[in-house]
Amino acid sequence: MDLAVIVLLAVLVVLVVIILVRSVRIIPQARAGIVERLGKYQSTLTPGLHFLIPFVDRLLPLIDLREQVQSFPAQSVITEDNLVVGIDTVVYFQVMDPRAATYEIVDYIQAADQLTSATLRNVVGGLNLEEALTSRDKINAELRGVLDSTTGRWGIRVSRVDIKEITPPPSIQDSMEKQMRAERERRAVILTAEGDKQSRILMAEGQRQAAILSAEGEAKAAILRADGEAQAIRKVFDSIHRARPTQKLLAYQYIQTLPKVAEGSANKVWMIPAELGDALRGVGEFLSRPDEDGRGPRGSWSDDNEPEPGPEPADEPLVTPDAVRVTEEDLQPNLERTTVDPDEFTIPRPSSIDPEAPVRLDDPTPPEDGPASR
């Protein structure tokens, strides 16, 4: 009797524990539970402590309410230009309605995978390979729009769809690599040519600037040299002007300068100027006429009778510009003024020359056997 009571009490305790265990449910945060009473939807349990009726209420597996990431395997898609490419996609979704996610669709993850594959074929099928490779944002936006509108009645919200990788066939990959290599080489050649062009332009610009600066420097140097020569000529002319040289001294200097004109191997012909006769005549008269004291030529200079230089004239122009005009007649030689014809001029014999006689170029000369060399 006592043993039976003990066994009955033990069974009752176990039954109470089981009832308590099945009656009390704790729902974690970001989870949701669906309760069915006698096979029919009863309620949705939110996070917290809940009590159920044992053997009447049944709690379905908890549903995660957080945003989930599902990566789908590569899908074979045919592009508009009949190339088969493999596309890997990633879908970001979140369960917004646990009841709809439980009763509206059997497996919402598998449904999202199949819907993504179908939508991807429709979108990529209207694009060629190049557009598919460069239009990922467009494909992602179209996929998200289709998935979000379709999965909304399942209690799921698709927040983002990304294409991880687009894998073209190996032959296309090889062609693309060759194309990219050729494109990179072309860009390298273009950049090299552009650099060479810029360098040549800069070098030409530098040479131009250098030539301009050099020309400016030479021009300034020439101007300075011309100014220096002008000042030197002015000083020499002023010195000569202050010294007051006589006509006879100038004639003597003129005769001294004539031999220098004939110097040089390139001078084959010596042209006698028209003023030579007048210069020689003046020198001859000066040397042949003694002065009053009989000591030498008249007007010869000495230390005693050297004329005193007058005061320096003021800085005035040496020649009045209005008084000097060079005409065409001045540039033409006047052969009529020549007192001696070069073709008829002969050198007199030594015996007929009188050292004491004055030199006169207009005197007749004795005939000679032959013409003298000029």
PDB file of N, CA and C in Angstrom, residues 24-28 45-50 59 62:
ATOM      1  N   VAL A  24       5.318  26.951 -19.805  1.00  0.00           N
ATOM      2  CA  VAL A  24       6.127  28.173 -19.723  1.00  0.00           C
ATOM      3  C   VAL A  24       7.069  28.234 -20.943  1.00  0.00           C
ATOM      4  N   ARG A  25       7.031  29.364 -21.663  1.00  0.00           N
ATOM      5  CA  ARG A  25       7.910  29.582 -22.814  1.00  0.00           C
ATOM      6  C   ARG A  25       8.558  30.969 -22.699  1.00  0.00           C
ATOM      7  N   ILE A  26       9.855  31.008 -22.921  1.00  0.00           N
ATOM      8  CA  ILE A  26      10.617  32.270 -22.909  1.00  0.00           C
ATOM      9  C   ILE A  26      11.098  32.536 -24.348  1.00  0.00           C
ATOM     10  N   ILE A  27      10.690  33.641 -24.901  1.00  0.00           N
ATOM     11  CA  ILE A  27      11.057  34.017 -26.285  1.00  0.00           C
ATOM     12  C   ILE A  27      12.237  34.995 -26.216  1.00  0.00           C
ATOM     13  N   PRO A  28      13.370  34.687 -26.860  1.00  0.00           N
ATOM     14  CA  PRO A  28      14.531  35.603 -26.833  1.00  0.00           C
ATOM     15  C   PRO A  28      14.253  36.872 -27.640  1.00  0.00           C
ATOM     16  N   LEU A  45       3.990  35.039 -30.468  1.00  0.00           N
ATOM     17  CA  LEU A  45       4.663  35.362 -29.208  1.00  0.00           C
ATOM     18  C   LEU A  45       5.811  36.313 -29.468  1.00  0.00           C
ATOM     19  N   THR A  46       5.865  37.383 -28.722  1.00  0.00           N
ATOM     20  CA  THR A  46       6.959  38.358 -28.793  1.00  0.00           C
ATOM     21  C   THR A  46       7.996  38.013 -27.728  1.00  0.00           C
ATOM     22  N   PRO A  47       9.161  38.655 -27.734  1.00  0.00           N
ATOM     23  CA  PRO A  47      10.183  38.347 -26.735  1.00  0.00           C
ATOM     24  C   PRO A  47       9.659  38.560 -25.312  1.00  0.00           C
ATOM     25  N   GLY A  48       9.930  37.566 -24.445  1.00  0.00           N
ATOM     26  CA  GLY A  48       9.494  37.636 -23.054  1.00  0.00           C
ATOM     27  C   GLY A  48       8.992  36.292 -22.553  1.00  0.00           C
ATOM     28  N   LEU A  49       8.323  36.287 -21.377  1.00  0.00           N
ATOM     29  CA  LEU A  49       7.805  35.069 -20.739  1.00  0.00           C
ATOM     30  C   LEU A  49       6.335  34.887 -21.114  1.00  0.00           C
ATOM     31  N   HIS A  50       6.017  33.650 -21.535  1.00  0.00           N
ATOM     32  CA  HIS A  50       4.658  33.334 -21.970  1.00  0.00           C
ATOM     33  C   HIS A  50       4.249  31.968 -21.389  1.00  0.00           C
ATOM     34  N   LEU A  59       3.895  25.325 -29.855  1.00  0.00           N
ATOM     35  CA  LEU A  59       4.768  26.434 -30.290  1.00  0.00           C
ATOM     36  C   LEU A  59       5.609  25.972 -31.468  1.00  0.00           C
ATOM     37  N   LEU A  62      11.001  28.947 -33.640  1.00  0.00           N
ATOM     38  CA  LEU A  62      11.132  30.403 -33.590  1.00  0.00           C
ATOM     39  C   LEU A  62      11.634  30.957 -34.932  1.00  0.00           C
TER      40      LEU A  62
END
